[in-house]
Structures are given as C-alpha cells and as structure tokens.
Amino acid sequence: MARRETPEINAGSMADIAFLLLIFFLVTTTMDVDSGVSKKLAEKTPPDVDLPKIKERNIFEVNINRNNQLLVEGEFMEPKDLKDAAVKFIDNGGGVGNPVGDEEGKECDYCQGDKDPESSDHPNKAIIAVESDRATEYGTYLIVQNELLSAYRVLRNRLCQQKYGMSFTELEQAFKDSQRKDDDLRKKLELVKKSYPQIITDVDPTSVQ
C-alpha cells in the first residue's frame, strides 16, 4: 500500500497576521500609571534669612504611624473624618485684628468657623503638617493627602459659590474652556486661591513607633 504524505501548511501568512495583531495591541493597549501626589518642593532657606515665628495654634499636626494609624492633634482619627477636621481648622478664623489676622492683620470676614482662640487665626496662616513613619504604606499617605486637598476644595467651592454663583470646580473649567485667556476668570481664581491657600507641609519621616 502506498504511503500517503501529509500535506504541508503554508504558515507564512499566519506569521504576518500574528505580527499585525502584535502591532495592533501595542498601539491600542493603555498602560496603568502609578498614582502619585503633585508636590512642589520648597527651596532651601538661605542661612542669613530670619524665619518667621509660627504660633502653635496655627499648626494642624497629622501623624501616620508605621501601623498606618492616623493621629490628628495627638488623637486617633479615622481617615474619613480627616477632611471635616481640616475644614474646621482652616476655616476657624480665630484672629481678630492686628497682629493675629492675615498678613495685613485683618480678620477673616469670609470664614464660618468657631473663631476658637486656640485654633488657627486665618486661612493664610493655617499650616497642615503631615508626618509619616518610614514604614507607612504609600496608599495610606495618598489617602491622607487626598482628604486634606478635599478640605481645601470644599472651602474654595463654598466661597466661590457665594461670590460668583458657581463652584470653584466650575470656575476652573470655565477658565480652561477660555484657553486660559479670560483675565476676569483668572482674577477670580486667584482671589479664591489666595483666600484659601493650600499650605500642606511634609515633615521628615520618623522611625518611631
């Protein structure tokens, strides 16, 4: 009986198709981007410059220990409660008259806080100091930063709504839609940002439990 030969399969076209599919997936696939926090690092202060004295009541201490636990002003706090606590501190407006108000000694006339004399004098003087342990998880740090930024967003939205009938988010979008050329919108944005400046500083990480 004659031996039947197995017909060969031309794989040349299949290689071309596989190559085209590889190019297609490389072009169309989106890559995951690691999350991060946009930070502008402060420049080193020259040795001959006298640093201004900061009153303790104008500093809001936020600590994250190595167990990813949050301590605010020395007391344990859940991350979900941090935003409200930061809003209360920033918006306190405890300074009345010179020299405990803003940089010009003026009382905060737009603050709606408790005006507690033991808390911040003015949003322009309210400093949030974040200290983390070297063993703190990065995800926890990001959660804390997001809550603090949300606190400023709440206050800016409220003030912008009162002054211009729109939220700060909407004002920012309107300015972007104008291709950043509308001077009136620019001035409004600068005024709101100046009223509630984001003053968040990172303290050197510790190694203490």
PDB file of N, CA and C in Angstrom, residues 9-106:
ATOM      1  N   ILE A   9       1.480  22.835   5.509  1.00  0.00           N
ATOM      2  CA  ILE A   9       0.653  24.043   5.673  1.00  0.00           C
ATOM      3  C   ILE A   9       1.536  25.270   5.540  1.00  0.00           C
ATOM      4  N   ASN A  10       1.163  26.152   4.678  1.00  0.00           N
ATOM      5  CA  ASN A  10       1.929  27.382   4.493  1.00  0.00           C
ATOM      6  C   ASN A  10       1.654  28.324   5.667  1.00  0.00           C
ATOM      7  N   ALA A  11       2.644  28.463   6.545  1.00  0.00           N
ATOM      8  CA  ALA A  11       2.483  29.305   7.746  1.00  0.00           C
ATOM      9  C   ALA A  11       2.964  30.736   7.532  1.00  0.00           C
ATOM     10  N   GLY A  12       3.358  31.048   6.331  1.00  0.00           N
ATOM     11  CA  GLY A  12       3.859  32.400   6.068  1.00  0.00           C
ATOM     12  C   GLY A  12       2.816  33.471   6.334  1.00  0.00           C
ATOM     13  N   SER A  13       1.602  33.253   5.873  1.00  0.00           N
ATOM     14  CA  SER A  13       0.555  34.254   6.062  1.00  0.00           C
ATOM     15  C   SER A  13       0.159  34.371   7.527  1.00  0.00           C
ATOM     16  N   MET A  14       0.217  33.257   8.281  1.00  0.00           N
ATOM     17  CA  MET A  14      -0.124  33.288   9.700  1.00  0.00           C
ATOM     18  C   MET A  14       0.875  34.125  10.495  1.00  0.00           C
ATOM     19  N   ALA A  15       2.141  34.058  10.130  1.00  0.00           N
ATOM     20  CA  ALA A  15       3.166  34.863  10.798  1.00  0.00           C
ATOM     21  C   ALA A  15       2.905  36.352  10.560  1.00  0.00           C
ATOM     22  N   ASP A  16       2.491  36.677   9.342  1.00  0.00           N
ATOM     23  CA  ASP A  16       2.180  38.081   9.036  1.00  0.00           C
ATOM     24  C   ASP A  16       0.999  38.571   9.866  1.00  0.00           C
ATOM     25  N   ILE A  17      -0.025  37.723   9.996  1.00  0.00           N
ATOM     26  CA  ILE A  17      -1.206  38.097  10.779  1.00  0.00           C
ATOM     27  C   ILE A  17      -0.842  38.285  12.255  1.00  0.00           C
ATOM     28  N   ALA A  18      -0.021  37.364  12.782  1.00  0.00           N
ATOM     29  CA  ALA A  18       0.391  37.478  14.185  1.00  0.00           C
ATOM     30  C   ALA A  18       1.182  38.757  14.420  1.00  0.00           C
ATOM     31  N   PHE A  19       2.025  39.126  13.481  1.00  0.00           N
ATOM     32  CA  PHE A  19       2.820  40.354  13.593  1.00  0.00           C
ATOM     33  C   PHE A  19       1.917  41.586  13.585  1.00  0.00           C
ATOM     34  N   LEU A  20       0.910  41.579  12.706  1.00  0.00           N
ATOM     35  CA  LEU A  20      -0.023  42.705  12.638  1.00  0.00           C
ATOM     36  C   LEU A  20      -0.843  42.828  13.920  1.00  0.00           C
ATOM     37  N   LEU A  21      -1.251  41.674  14.489  1.00  0.00           N
ATOM     38  CA  LEU A  21      -2.004  41.701  15.746  1.00  0.00           C
ATOM     39  C   LEU A  21      -1.144  42.238  16.888  1.00  0.00           C
ATOM     40  N   LEU A  22       0.137  41.860  16.880  1.00  0.00           N
ATOM     41  CA  LEU A  22       1.051  42.358  17.913  1.00  0.00           C
ATOM     42  C   LEU A  22       1.179  43.875  17.846  1.00  0.00           C
ATOM     43  N   ILE A  23       1.330  44.411  16.658  1.00  0.00           N
ATOM     44  CA  ILE A  23       1.410  45.864  16.483  1.00  0.00           C
ATOM     45  C   ILE A  23       0.112  46.527  16.927  1.00  0.00           C
ATOM     46  N   PHE A  24      -1.019  45.898  16.574  1.00  0.00           N
ATOM     47  CA  PHE A  24      -2.318  46.466  16.940  1.00  0.00           C
ATOM     48  C   PHE A  24      -2.457  46.585  18.460  1.00  0.00           C
ATOM     49  N   PHE A  25      -2.107  45.515  19.186  1.00  0.00           N
ATOM     50  CA  PHE A  25      -2.247  45.530  20.636  1.00  0.00           C
ATOM     51  C   PHE A  25      -1.260  46.497  21.294  1.00  0.00           C
ATOM     52  N   LEU A  26      -0.069  46.628  20.729  1.00  0.00           N
ATOM     53  CA  LEU A  26       0.899  47.572  21.278  1.00  0.00           C
ATOM     54  C   LEU A  26       0.423  49.011  21.138  1.00  0.00           C
ATOM     55  N   VAL A  27      -0.247  49.297  20.032  1.00  0.00           N
ATOM     56  CA  VAL A  27      -0.708  50.663  19.760  1.00  0.00           C
ATOM     57  C   VAL A  27      -1.953  51.020  20.561  1.00  0.00           C
ATOM     58  N   THR A  28      -2.856  50.062  20.720  1.00  0.00           N
ATOM     59  CA  THR A  28      -4.154  50.365  21.324  1.00  0.00           C
ATOM     60  C   THR A  28      -4.224  50.114  22.827  1.00  0.00           C
ATOM     61  N   THR A  29      -3.299  49.322  23.377  1.00  0.00           N
ATOM     62  CA  THR A  29      -3.371  48.999  24.804  1.00  0.00           C
ATOM     63  C   THR A  29      -2.929  50.184  25.647  1.00  0.00           C
ATOM     64  N   THR A  30      -3.703  50.493  26.688  1.00  0.00           N
ATOM     65  CA  THR A  30      -3.336  51.561  27.621  1.00  0.00           C
ATOM     66  C   THR A  30      -2.605  50.954  28.805  1.00  0.00           C
ATOM     67  N   MET A  31      -1.599  51.655  29.265  1.00  0.00           N
ATOM     68  CA  MET A  31      -0.793  51.175  30.378  1.00  0.00           C
ATOM     69  C   MET A  31      -1.243  51.853  31.661  1.00  0.00           C
ATOM     70  N   ASP A  32      -1.288  51.087  32.741  1.00  0.00           N
ATOM     71  CA  ASP A  32      -1.625  51.652  34.040  1.00  0.00           C
ATOM     72  C   ASP A  32      -0.519  52.591  34.506  1.00  0.00           C
ATOM     73  N   VAL A  33      -0.938  53.741  35.027  1.00  0.00           N
ATOM     74  CA  VAL A  33       0.014  54.729  35.530  1.00  0.00           C
ATOM     75  C   VAL A  33      -0.071  54.750  37.045  1.00  0.00           C
ATOM     76  N   ASP A  34       1.056  54.663  37.705  1.00  0.00           N
ATOM     77  CA  ASP A  34       1.069  54.697  39.155  1.00  0.00           C
ATOM     78  C   ASP A  34       0.526  56.028  39.657  1.00  0.00           C
ATOM     79  N   SER A  35      -0.292  55.956  40.720  1.00  0.00           N
ATOM     80  CA  SER A  35      -0.844  57.182  41.295  1.00  0.00           C
ATOM     81  C   SER A  35       0.237  57.907  42.062  1.00  0.00           C
ATOM     82  N   GLY A  36       0.074  59.194  42.183  1.00  0.00           N
ATOM     83  CA  GLY A  36       1.053  59.998  42.905  1.00  0.00           C
ATOM     84  C   GLY A  36       0.446  61.307  43.353  1.00  0.00           C
ATOM     85  N   VAL A  37       1.230  62.072  44.047  1.00  0.00           N
ATOM     86  CA  VAL A  37       0.792  63.367  44.549  1.00  0.00           C
ATOM     87  C   VAL A  37       1.682  64.438  43.950  1.00  0.00           C
ATOM     88  N   SER A  38       1.057  65.431  43.341  1.00  0.00           N
ATOM     89  CA  SER A  38       1.823  66.528  42.773  1.00  0.00           C
ATOM     90  C   SER A  38       2.318  67.423  43.897  1.00  0.00           C
ATOM     91  N   LYS A  39       3.631  67.570  43.977  1.00  0.00           N
ATOM     92  CA  LYS A  39       4.224  68.347  45.048  1.00  0.00           C
ATOM     93  C   LYS A  39       5.276  69.289  44.480  1.00  0.00           C
ATOM     94  N   LYS A  40       5.278  70.512  44.988  1.00  0.00           N
ATOM     95  CA  LYS A  40       6.330  71.457  44.662  1.00  0.00           C
ATOM     96  C   LYS A  40       7.203  71.593  45.892  1.00  0.00           C
ATOM     97  N   LEU A  41       8.442  71.114  45.787  1.00  0.00           N
ATOM     98  CA  LEU A  41       9.335  71.125  46.925  1.00  0.00           C
ATOM     99  C   LEU A  41       9.835  72.539  47.200  1.00  0.00           C
ATOM    100  N   ALA A  42       9.872  72.867  48.471  1.00  0.00           N
ATOM    101  CA  ALA A  42      10.339  74.196  48.863  1.00  0.00           C
ATOM    102  C   ALA A  42      11.855  74.297  48.686  1.00  0.00           C
ATOM    103  N   GLU A  43      12.300  75.489  48.313  1.00  0.00           N
ATOM    104  CA  GLU A  43      13.728  75.710  48.165  1.00  0.00           C
ATOM    105  C   GLU A  43      14.379  75.852  49.544  1.00  0.00           C
ATOM    106  N   LYS A  44      15.650  75.494  49.615  1.00  0.00           N
ATOM    107  CA  LYS A  44      16.372  75.584  50.872  1.00  0.00           C
ATOM    108  C   LYS A  44      16.533  77.043  51.275  1.00  0.00           C
ATOM    109  N   THR A  45      16.195  77.327  52.526  1.00  0.00           N
ATOM    110  CA  THR A  45      16.260  78.699  53.016  1.00  0.00           C
ATOM    111  C   THR A  45      17.702  79.109  53.246  1.00  0.00           C
ATOM    112  N   PRO A  46      18.099  80.275  52.719  1.00  0.00           N
ATOM    113  CA  PRO A  46      19.466  80.752  52.967  1.00  0.00           C
ATOM    114  C   PRO A  46      19.722  80.920  54.462  1.00  0.00           C
ATOM    115  N   PRO A  47      20.948  80.681  54.905  1.00  0.00           N
ATOM    116  CA  PRO A  47      21.254  80.753  56.346  1.00  0.00           C
ATOM    117  C   PRO A  47      21.099  82.137  56.951  1.00  0.00           C
ATOM    118  N   ASP A  48      21.163  83.185  56.133  1.00  0.00           N
ATOM    119  CA  ASP A  48      21.086  84.539  56.668  1.00  0.00           C
ATOM    120  C   ASP A  48      19.654  85.082  56.724  1.00  0.00           C
ATOM    121  N   VAL A  49      18.679  84.233  56.420  1.00  0.00           N
ATOM    122  CA  VAL A  49      17.277  84.675  56.423  1.00  0.00           C
ATOM    123  C   VAL A  49      16.624  84.288  57.749  1.00  0.00           C
ATOM    124  N   ASP A  50      15.992  85.265  58.384  1.00  0.00           N
ATOM    125  CA  ASP A  50      15.276  85.009  59.636  1.00  0.00           C
ATOM    126  C   ASP A  50      13.888  84.463  59.331  1.00  0.00           C
ATOM    127  N   LEU A  51      13.623  83.237  59.777  1.00  0.00           N
ATOM    128  CA  LEU A  51      12.335  82.619  59.529  1.00  0.00           C
ATOM    129  C   LEU A  51      11.270  83.210  60.453  1.00  0.00           C
ATOM    130  N   PRO A  52      10.066  83.432  59.933  1.00  0.00           N
ATOM    131  CA  PRO A  52       9.001  83.975  60.789  1.00  0.00           C
ATOM    132  C   PRO A  52       8.578  82.969  61.844  1.00  0.00           C
ATOM    133  N   LYS A  53       8.214  83.465  63.003  1.00  0.00           N
ATOM    134  CA  LYS A  53       7.768  82.597  64.086  1.00  0.00           C
ATOM    135  C   LYS A  53       6.326  82.170  63.837  1.00  0.00           C
ATOM    136  N   ILE A  54       6.069  80.885  63.984  1.00  0.00           N
ATOM    137  CA  ILE A  54       4.730  80.330  63.752  1.00  0.00           C
ATOM    138  C   ILE A  54       4.134  79.916  65.092  1.00  0.00           C
ATOM    139  N   LYS A  55       2.958  80.437  65.368  1.00  0.00           N
ATOM    140  CA  LYS A  55       2.293  80.072  66.612  1.00  0.00           C
ATOM    141  C   LYS A  55       1.786  78.638  66.528  1.00  0.00           C
ATOM    142  N   GLU A  56       1.849  77.934  67.650  1.00  0.00           N
ATOM    143  CA  GLU A  56       1.456  76.529  67.692  1.00  0.00           C
ATOM    144  C   GLU A  56       0.005  76.336  67.275  1.00  0.00           C
ATOM    145  N   ARG A  57      -0.866  77.285  67.603  1.00  0.00           N
ATOM    146  CA  ARG A  57      -2.284  77.130  67.269  1.00  0.00           C
ATOM    147  C   ARG A  57      -2.540  77.182  65.763  1.00  0.00           C
ATOM    148  N   ASN A  58      -1.556  77.687  65.007  1.00  0.00           N
ATOM    149  CA  ASN A  58      -1.706  77.762  63.555  1.00  0.00           C
ATOM    150  C   ASN A  58      -1.149  76.536  62.839  1.00  0.00           C
ATOM    151  N   ILE A  59      -0.779  75.518  63.606  1.00  0.00           N
ATOM    152  CA  ILE A  59      -0.250  74.280  63.019  1.00  0.00           C
ATOM    153  C   ILE A  59      -1.191  73.131  63.332  1.00  0.00           C
ATOM    154  N   PHE A  60      -1.608  72.433  62.305  1.00  0.00           N
ATOM    155  CA  PHE A  60      -2.504  71.283  62.408  1.00  0.00           C
ATOM    156  C   PHE A  60      -1.665  70.032  62.175  1.00  0.00           C
ATOM    157  N   GLU A  61      -1.379  69.293  63.235  1.00  0.00           N
ATOM    158  CA  GLU A  61      -0.472  68.155  63.149  1.00  0.00           C
ATOM    159  C   GLU A  61      -1.209  66.873  62.764  1.00  0.00           C
ATOM    160  N   VAL A  62      -0.736  66.261  61.691  1.00  0.00           N
ATOM    161  CA  VAL A  62      -1.278  64.990  61.213  1.00  0.00           C
ATOM    162  C   VAL A  62      -0.141  63.982  61.171  1.00  0.00           C
ATOM    163  N   ASN A  63      -0.269  62.913  61.935  1.00  0.00           N
ATOM    164  CA  ASN A  63       0.780  61.895  62.005  1.00  0.00           C
ATOM    165  C   ASN A  63       0.238  60.551  61.543  1.00  0.00           C
ATOM    166  N   ILE A  64       1.056  59.836  60.752  1.00  0.00           N
ATOM    167  CA  ILE A  64       0.717  58.485  60.308  1.00  0.00           C
ATOM    168  C   ILE A  64       1.808  57.559  60.823  1.00  0.00           C
ATOM    169  N   ASN A  65       1.445  56.627  61.712  1.00  0.00           N
ATOM    170  CA  ASN A  65       2.468  55.752  62.277  1.00  0.00           C
ATOM    171  C   ASN A  65       2.729  54.548  61.373  1.00  0.00           C
ATOM    172  N   ARG A  66       3.630  53.693  61.818  1.00  0.00           N
ATOM    173  CA  ARG A  66       4.034  52.554  60.987  1.00  0.00           C
ATOM    174  C   ARG A  66       2.932  51.519  60.833  1.00  0.00           C
ATOM    175  N   ASN A  67       1.904  51.603  61.681  1.00  0.00           N
ATOM    176  CA  ASN A  67       0.753  50.712  61.566  1.00  0.00           C
ATOM    177  C   ASN A  67      -0.359  51.322  60.714  1.00  0.00           C
ATOM    178  N   ASN A  68      -0.020  52.433  60.040  1.00  0.00           N
ATOM    179  CA  ASN A  68      -0.961  53.141  59.173  1.00  0.00           C
ATOM    180  C   ASN A  68      -2.150  53.704  59.951  1.00  0.00           C
ATOM    181  N   GLN A  69      -1.924  53.992  61.206  1.00  0.00           N
ATOM    182  CA  GLN A  69      -2.944  54.637  62.030  1.00  0.00           C
ATOM    183  C   GLN A  69      -2.742  56.141  61.984  1.00  0.00           C
ATOM    184  N   LEU A  70      -3.848  56.861  62.018  1.00  0.00           N
ATOM    185  CA  LEU A  70      -3.823  58.315  61.876  1.00  0.00           C
ATOM    186  C   LEU A  70      -4.018  58.984  63.225  1.00  0.00           C
ATOM    187  N   LEU A  71      -3.093  59.872  63.572  1.00  0.00           N
ATOM    188  CA  LEU A  71      -3.206  60.670  64.784  1.00  0.00           C
ATOM    189  C   LEU A  71      -3.279  62.137  64.389  1.00  0.00           C
ATOM    190  N   VAL A  72      -4.353  62.798  64.774  1.00  0.00           N
ATOM    191  CA  VAL A  72      -4.558  64.208  64.459  1.00  0.00           C
ATOM    192  C   VAL A  72      -4.587  64.991  65.764  1.00  0.00           C
ATOM    193  N   GLU A  73      -3.645  65.910  65.874  1.00  0.00           N
ATOM    194  CA  GLU A  73      -3.520  66.696  67.110  1.00  0.00           C
ATOM    195  C   GLU A  73      -3.404  65.777  68.325  1.00  0.00           C
ATOM    196  N   GLY A  74      -2.690  64.656  68.135  1.00  0.00           N
ATOM    197  CA  GLY A  74      -2.428  63.746  69.231  1.00  0.00           C
ATOM    198  C   GLY A  74      -3.516  62.733  69.520  1.00  0.00           C
ATOM    199  N   GLU A  75      -4.612  62.746  68.753  1.00  0.00           N
ATOM    200  CA  GLU A  75      -5.710  61.816  68.992  1.00  0.00           C
ATOM    201  C   GLU A  75      -5.945  60.951  67.752  1.00  0.00           C
ATOM    202  N   PHE A  76      -6.261  59.666  67.979  1.00  0.00           N
ATOM    203  CA  PHE A  76      -6.525  58.764  66.869  1.00  0.00           C
ATOM    204  C   PHE A  76      -7.779  59.207  66.117  1.00  0.00           C
ATOM    205  N   MET A  77      -7.715  59.095  64.797  1.00  0.00           N
ATOM    206  CA  MET A  77      -8.830  59.522  63.959  1.00  0.00           C
ATOM    207  C   MET A  77      -8.908  58.625  62.734  1.00  0.00           C
ATOM    208  N   GLU A  78     -10.121  58.356  62.274  1.00  0.00           N
ATOM    209  CA  GLU A  78     -10.310  57.611  61.037  1.00  0.00           C
ATOM    210  C   GLU A  78     -10.070  58.543  59.845  1.00  0.00           C
ATOM    211  N   PRO A  79      -9.470  58.032  58.761  1.00  0.00           N
ATOM    212  CA  PRO A  79      -9.207  58.887  57.598  1.00  0.00           C
ATOM    213  C   PRO A  79     -10.460  59.592  57.066  1.00  0.00           C
ATOM    214  N   LYS A  80     -11.624  58.944  57.176  1.00  0.00           N
ATOM    215  CA  LYS A  80     -12.853  59.541  56.653  1.00  0.00           C
ATOM    216  C   LYS A  80     -13.265  60.802  57.418  1.00  0.00           C
ATOM    217  N   ASP A  81     -12.746  60.972  58.638  1.00  0.00           N
ATOM    218  CA  ASP A  81     -13.087  62.141  59.446  1.00  0.00           C
ATOM    219  C   ASP A  81     -12.063  63.266  59.312  1.00  0.00           C
ATOM    220  N   LEU A  82     -10.991  63.006  58.582  1.00  0.00           N
ATOM    221  CA  LEU A  82      -9.905  63.987  58.492  1.00  0.00           C
ATOM    222  C   LEU A  82     -10.329  65.250  57.745  1.00  0.00           C
ATOM    223  N   LYS A  83     -11.093  65.086  56.672  1.00  0.00           N
ATOM    224  CA  LYS A  83     -11.492  66.244  55.873  1.00  0.00           C
ATOM    225  C   LYS A  83     -12.264  67.263  56.708  1.00  0.00           C
ATOM    226  N   ASP A  84     -13.252  66.797  57.477  1.00  0.00           N
ATOM    227  CA  ASP A  84     -14.056  67.706  58.292  1.00  0.00           C
ATOM    228  C   ASP A  84     -13.207  68.387  59.366  1.00  0.00           C
ATOM    229  N   ALA A  85     -12.270  67.642  59.944  1.00  0.00           N
ATOM    230  CA  ALA A  85     -11.400  68.221  60.966  1.00  0.00           C
ATOM    231  C   ALA A  85     -10.500  69.296  60.363  1.00  0.00           C
ATOM    232  N   ALA A  86     -10.010  69.045  59.142  1.00  0.00           N
ATOM    233  CA  ALA A  86      -9.159  70.032  58.473  1.00  0.00           C
ATOM    234  C   ALA A  86      -9.953  71.275  58.089  1.00  0.00           C
ATOM    235  N   VAL A  87     -11.177  71.087  57.628  1.00  0.00           N
ATOM    236  CA  VAL A  87     -12.033  72.229  57.286  1.00  0.00           C
ATOM    237  C   VAL A  87     -12.262  73.105  58.509  1.00  0.00           C
ATOM    238  N   LYS A  88     -12.538  72.474  59.635  1.00  0.00           N
ATOM    239  CA  LYS A  88     -12.787  73.212  60.874  1.00  0.00           C
ATOM    240  C   LYS A  88     -11.566  74.021  61.273  1.00  0.00           C
ATOM    241  N   PHE A  89     -10.371  73.434  61.117  1.00  0.00           N
ATOM    242  CA  PHE A  89      -9.139  74.133  61.481  1.00  0.00           C
ATOM    243  C   PHE A  89      -8.856  75.297  60.532  1.00  0.00           C
ATOM    244  N   ILE A  90      -8.899  75.037  59.240  1.00  0.00           N
ATOM    245  CA  ILE A  90      -8.563  76.065  58.251  1.00  0.00           C
ATOM    246  C   ILE A  90      -9.528  77.238  58.323  1.00  0.00           C
ATOM    247  N   ASP A  91     -10.809  76.940  58.502  1.00  0.00           N
ATOM    248  CA  ASP A  91     -11.862  77.954  58.435  1.00  0.00           C
ATOM    249  C   ASP A  91     -12.181  78.561  59.803  1.00  0.00           C
ATOM    250  N   ASN A  92     -11.355  78.311  60.805  1.00  0.00           N
ATOM    251  CA  ASN A  92     -11.646  78.766  62.158  1.00  0.00           C
ATOM    252  C   ASN A  92     -11.775  80.289  62.252  1.00  0.00           C
ATOM    253  N   GLY A  93     -10.792  81.009  61.692  1.00  0.00           N
ATOM    254  CA  GLY A  93     -10.840  82.471  61.710  1.00  0.00           C
ATOM    255  C   GLY A  93     -10.777  83.049  63.106  1.00  0.00           C
ATOM    256  N   GLY A  94      -9.860  82.527  63.927  1.00  0.00           N
ATOM    257  CA  GLY A  94      -9.796  82.962  65.320  1.00  0.00           C
ATOM    258  C   GLY A  94      -9.091  84.281  65.543  1.00  0.00           C
ATOM    259  N   GLY A  95      -8.352  84.752  64.544  1.00  0.00           N
ATOM    260  CA  GLY A  95      -7.620  86.010  64.707  1.00  0.00           C
ATOM    261  C   GLY A  95      -8.532  87.217  64.559  1.00  0.00           C
ATOM    262  N   VAL A  96      -8.461  88.118  65.504  1.00  0.00           N
ATOM    263  CA  VAL A  96      -9.280  89.340  65.452  1.00  0.00           C
ATOM    264  C   VAL A  96      -8.355  90.534  65.554  1.00  0.00           C
ATOM    265  N   GLY A  97      -8.221  91.282  64.447  1.00  0.00           N
ATOM    266  CA  GLY A  97      -7.410  92.497  64.463  1.00  0.00           C
ATOM    267  C   GLY A  97      -5.919  92.215  64.418  1.00  0.00           C
ATOM    268  N   ASN A  98      -5.160  93.251  64.328  1.00  0.00           N
ATOM    269  CA  ASN A  98      -3.708  93.185  64.250  1.00  0.00           C
ATOM    270  C   ASN A  98      -3.113  92.728  65.588  1.00  0.00           C
ATOM    271  N   PRO A  99      -2.147  91.823  65.642  1.00  0.00           N
ATOM    272  CA  PRO A  99      -1.422  91.260  64.505  1.00  0.00           C
ATOM    273  C   PRO A  99      -1.746  89.783  64.276  1.00  0.00           C
ATOM    274  N   VAL A 100      -2.935  89.313  64.644  1.00  0.00           N
ATOM    275  CA  VAL A 100      -3.213  87.875  64.576  1.00  0.00           C
ATOM    276  C   VAL A 100      -4.128  87.491  63.416  1.00  0.00           C
ATOM    277  N   GLY A 101      -4.425  88.395  62.508  1.00  0.00           N
ATOM    278  CA  GLY A 101      -5.258  88.053  61.364  1.00  0.00           C
ATOM    279  C   GLY A 101      -4.409  87.554  60.205  1.00  0.00           C
ATOM    280  N   ASP A 102      -4.700  88.023  58.995  1.00  0.00           N
ATOM    281  CA  ASP A 102      -3.901  87.616  57.851  1.00  0.00           C
ATOM    282  C   ASP A 102      -2.594  88.394  57.837  1.00  0.00           C
ATOM    283  N   GLU A 103      -1.903  88.372  56.690  1.00  0.00           N
ATOM    284  CA  GLU A 103      -0.607  89.048  56.622  1.00  0.00           C
ATOM    285  C   GLU A 103      -0.725  90.549  56.818  1.00  0.00           C
ATOM    286  N   GLU A 104      -1.909  91.092  56.631  1.00  0.00           N
ATOM    287  CA  GLU A 104      -2.127  92.518  56.844  1.00  0.00           C
ATOM    288  C   GLU A 104      -2.814  92.796  58.175  1.00  0.00           C
ATOM    289  N   GLY A 105      -2.972  91.756  58.983  1.00  0.00           N
ATOM    290  CA  GLY A 105      -3.593  91.927  60.290  1.00  0.00           C
ATOM    291  C   GLY A 105      -5.102  92.016  60.253  1.00  0.00           C
ATOM    292  N   LYS A 106      -5.716  91.581  59.137  1.00  0.00           N
ATOM    293  CA  LYS A 106      -7.171  91.682  59.008  1.00  0.00           C
ATOM    294  C   LYS A 106      -7.843  90.393  59.459  1.00  0.00           C
TER     295      LYS A 106
END
